[in-house]
PDB file of C-alpha atoms in Angstrom:
ATOM      1  CA  MET P  41      53.541  24.604 -43.070  1.00  0.00           C
ATOM      2  CA  ASN P  42      54.054  20.832 -43.320  1.00  0.00           C
ATOM      3  CA  THR P  43      53.950  19.698 -39.698  1.00  0.00           C
ATOM      4  CA  VAL P  44      52.035  20.658 -36.592  1.00  0.00           C
ATOM      5  CA  PRO P  45      54.326  22.279 -34.012  1.00  0.00           C
ATOM      6  CA  LYS P  46      54.834  20.511 -30.691  1.00  0.00           C
ATOM      7  CA  ILE P  47      54.072  23.683 -28.708  1.00  0.00           C
ATOM      8  CA  ALA P  48      50.898  25.766 -28.859  1.00  0.00           C
ATOM      9  CA  LEU P  49      50.631  29.235 -27.399  1.00  0.00           C
ATOM     10  CA  GLY P  50      47.354  29.852 -25.599  1.00  0.00           C
ATOM     11  CA  ALA P  51      45.400  33.058 -26.001  1.00  0.00           C
ATOM     12  CA  TRP P  52      42.809  32.171 -23.338  1.00  0.00           C
ATOM     13  CA  SER P  53      43.883  34.980 -21.042  1.00  0.00           C
ATOM     14  CA  TRP P  54      43.650  37.621 -23.760  1.00  0.00           C
ATOM     15  CA  GLY P  55      40.876  40.140 -23.422  1.00  0.00           C
ATOM     16  CA  ALA P  56      38.082  40.773 -20.991  1.00  0.00           C
ATOM     17  CA  GLY P  57      34.690  39.449 -20.025  1.00  0.00           C
ATOM     18  CA  ALA P  58      33.232  36.436 -18.282  1.00  0.00           C
ATOM     19  CA  ALA P  59      35.933  34.075 -19.551  1.00  0.00           C
ATOM     20  CA  GLY P  60      38.596  36.649 -20.349  1.00  0.00           C
ATOM     21  CA  GLY P  61      41.970  37.405 -18.861  1.00  0.00           C
ATOM     22  CA  ASP P  62      40.789  40.119 -16.528  1.00  0.00           C
ATOM     23  CA  GLN P  63      38.213  37.850 -14.874  1.00  0.00           C
ATOM     24  CA  VAL P  64      40.121  34.572 -14.836  1.00  0.00           C
ATOM     25  CA  PHE P  65      43.785  35.520 -14.697  1.00  0.00           C
ATOM     26  CA  GLY P  66      43.806  39.142 -13.526  1.00  0.00           C
ATOM     27  CA  SER P  67      45.263  40.067 -16.913  1.00  0.00           C
ATOM     28  CA  HIS P  68      44.469  43.449 -18.397  1.00  0.00           C
ATOM     29  CA  LEU P  69      46.475  43.011 -21.578  1.00  0.00           C
ATOM     30  CA  PHE P  70      45.078  44.010 -24.960  1.00  0.00           C
ATOM     31  CA  GLU P  71      46.410  44.550 -28.501  1.00  0.00           C
ATOM     32  CA  ASP P  72      49.135  47.086 -27.698  1.00  0.00           C
ATOM     33  CA  ASP P  73      50.511  44.886 -24.915  1.00  0.00           C
ATOM     34  CA  LEU P  74      50.133  41.570 -26.741  1.00  0.00           C
ATOM     35  CA  ARG P  75      51.412  42.520 -30.217  1.00  0.00           C
ATOM     36  CA  PRO P  76      55.082  42.334 -29.140  1.00  0.00           C
ATOM     37  CA  VAL P  77      54.398  38.887 -27.637  1.00  0.00           C
ATOM     38  CA  PHE P  78      52.833  37.658 -30.886  1.00  0.00           C
ATOM     39  CA  ASP P  79      55.621  39.150 -33.016  1.00  0.00           C
ATOM     40  CA  LYS P  80      58.412  37.656 -30.868  1.00  0.00           C
ATOM     41  CA  ALA P  81      56.733  34.239 -30.758  1.00  0.00           C
ATOM     42  CA  MET P  82      56.400  34.205 -34.552  1.00  0.00           C
ATOM     43  CA  GLU P  83      60.010  35.353 -34.910  1.00  0.00           C
ATOM     44  CA  CYS P  84      61.083  32.427 -32.705  1.00  0.00           C
ATOM     45  CA  GLY P  85      59.099  29.924 -34.776  1.00  0.00           C
ATOM     46  CA  LEU P  86      56.178  29.510 -32.359  1.00  0.00           C
ATOM     47  CA  THR P  87      53.368  29.446 -34.895  1.00  0.00           C
ATOM     48  CA  LEU P  88      50.543  27.359 -33.343  1.00  0.00           C
ATOM     49  CA  TRP P  89      47.978  29.499 -31.505  1.00  0.00           C
ATOM     50  CA  ASP P  90      45.136  28.196 -29.316  1.00  0.00           C
ATOM     51  CA  THR P  91      41.961  30.247 -28.954  1.00  0.00           C
ATOM     52  CA  ALA P  92      38.188  29.803 -28.682  1.00  0.00           C
ATOM     53  CA  ALA P  93      35.045  31.861 -29.176  1.00  0.00           C
ATOM     54  CA  VAL P  94      34.374  31.638 -25.445  1.00  0.00           C
ATOM     55  CA  TYR P  95      37.751  33.126 -24.425  1.00  0.00           C
ATOM     56  CA  GLY P  96      36.988  36.660 -23.372  1.00  0.00           C
ATOM     57  CA  GLU P  97      33.585  36.364 -25.028  1.00  0.00           C
ATOM     58  CA  GLY P  98      35.308  36.477 -28.423  1.00  0.00           C
ATOM     59  CA  THR P  99      37.992  38.989 -27.489  1.00  0.00           C
ATOM     60  CA  SER P 100      40.789  36.414 -27.761  1.00  0.00           C
ATOM     61  CA  GLU P 101      39.828  35.553 -31.344  1.00  0.00           C
ATOM     62  CA  ARG P 102      39.415  39.215 -32.250  1.00  0.00           C
ATOM     63  CA  ILE P 103      42.862  40.156 -30.886  1.00  0.00           C
ATOM     64  CA  LEU P 104      44.571  37.146 -32.451  1.00  0.00           C
ATOM     65  CA  GLY P 105      42.730  37.836 -35.711  1.00  0.00           C
ATOM     66  CA  SER P 106      44.041  41.392 -35.762  1.00  0.00           C
ATOM     67  CA  PHE P 107      47.586  39.995 -35.571  1.00  0.00           C
ATOM     68  CA  VAL P 108      47.351  37.109 -38.035  1.00  0.00           C
ATOM     69  CA  LYS P 109      45.899  39.306 -40.766  1.00  0.00           C
ATOM     70  CA  ASP P 110      49.441  40.632 -41.235  1.00  0.00           C
ATOM     71  CA  VAL P 111      51.033  37.216 -41.877  1.00  0.00           C
ATOM     72  CA  SER P 112      50.485  34.768 -44.692  1.00  0.00           C
ATOM     73  CA  ARG P 113      48.219  31.797 -44.026  1.00  0.00           C
ATOM     74  CA  GLU P 114      51.113  29.377 -44.451  1.00  0.00           C
ATOM     75  CA  GLN P 115      53.017  30.946 -41.540  1.00  0.00           C
ATOM     76  CA  VAL P 116      50.526  30.308 -38.732  1.00  0.00           C
ATOM     77  CA  ILE P 117      48.206  27.588 -37.418  1.00  0.00           C
ATOM     78  CA  ILE P 118      45.087  28.491 -35.434  1.00  0.00           C
ATOM     79  CA  SER P 119      43.344  26.047 -33.120  1.00  0.00           C
ATOM     80  CA  THR P 120      39.875  27.184 -32.084  1.00  0.00           C
ATOM     81  CA  LYS P 121      37.009  25.298 -30.482  1.00  0.00           C
ATOM     82  CA  PHE P 122      33.260  24.824 -30.683  1.00  0.00           C
ATOM     83  CA  THR P 123      31.729  25.714 -27.320  1.00  0.00           C
ATOM     84  CA  PRO P 124      28.210  24.257 -26.902  1.00  0.00           C
ATOM     85  CA  GLN P 125      27.495  26.385 -23.814  1.00  0.00           C
ATOM     86  CA  ILE P 126      27.490  29.577 -25.886  1.00  0.00           C
ATOM     87  CA  ALA P 127      26.067  28.133 -29.117  1.00  0.00           C
ATOM     88  CA  SER P 128      22.584  28.831 -30.427  1.00  0.00           C
ATOM     89  CA  ASP P 129      19.818  26.227 -30.393  1.00  0.00           C
ATOM     90  CA  SER P 130      19.975  26.015 -34.180  1.00  0.00           C
ATOM     91  CA  LEU P 131      20.667  22.737 -35.975  1.00  0.00           C
ATOM     92  CA  GLU P 132      23.479  24.690 -37.652  1.00  0.00           C
ATOM     93  CA  ALA P 133      25.010  25.895 -34.350  1.00  0.00           C
ATOM     94  CA  MET P 134      28.455  24.459 -35.051  1.00  0.00           C
ATOM     95  CA  GLN P 135      28.612  26.018 -38.531  1.00  0.00           C
ATOM     96  CA  GLU P 136      27.405  29.358 -37.145  1.00  0.00           C
ATOM     97  CA  MET P 137      30.186  29.354 -34.552  1.00  0.00           C
ATOM     98  CA  LEU P 138      32.794  28.400 -37.161  1.00  0.00           C
ATOM     99  CA  ASP P 139      31.593  31.229 -39.393  1.00  0.00           C
ATOM    100  CA  GLY P 140      31.909  33.656 -36.467  1.00  0.00           C
ATOM    101  CA  SER P 141      35.443  32.471 -35.747  1.00  0.00           C
ATOM    102  CA  LYS P 142      36.416  32.818 -39.402  1.00  0.00           C
ATOM    103  CA  ALA P 143      35.135  36.381 -39.348  1.00  0.00           C
ATOM    104  CA  HIS P 144      37.694  37.198 -36.626  1.00  0.00           C
ATOM    105  CA  LEU P 145      40.586  35.131 -37.955  1.00  0.00           C
ATOM    106  CA  HIS P 146      41.379  36.710 -41.316  1.00  0.00           C
ATOM    107  CA  PHE P 147      44.566  35.930 -43.171  1.00  0.00           C
ATOM    108  CA  ARG P 148      46.457  37.654 -45.910  1.00  0.00           C
ATOM    109  CA  MET P 149      46.657  35.315 -48.910  1.00  0.00           C
TER     110      MET P 149
END
C-alpha cells in the first residue's frame, strides 16, 4: 500500500465494556455481526481502520485482529493509539501497550 487512504473506518463502537459499543453507543455488535461490514469495506477499498486498546477494553482490537489475520499485511492499515489512562506505571508503558496491541493485530504474511 503506497498511500494513506483519505477515509478511516472507526472500530471504537465495537465490543463491550467501559469504553465499548454497548456502553457508549448502545451497540451490541460482535464478530458475527461485524465481519460482513469488514469484508464489504475491504471489498470497496476502505482499508484504513482506527482502533485503540481502550476501545471496549481491548475488544475492538481483538475483533479487528480476528478479521485482519485473514488478509495480507499490504492490504490493510491499522491506526491504534497509546492511552496513558490505562497504561502501567512502568517506564516501558508505551512499549508494553504496543506489544499488547500487536498481540491482537496479527497479519498473514
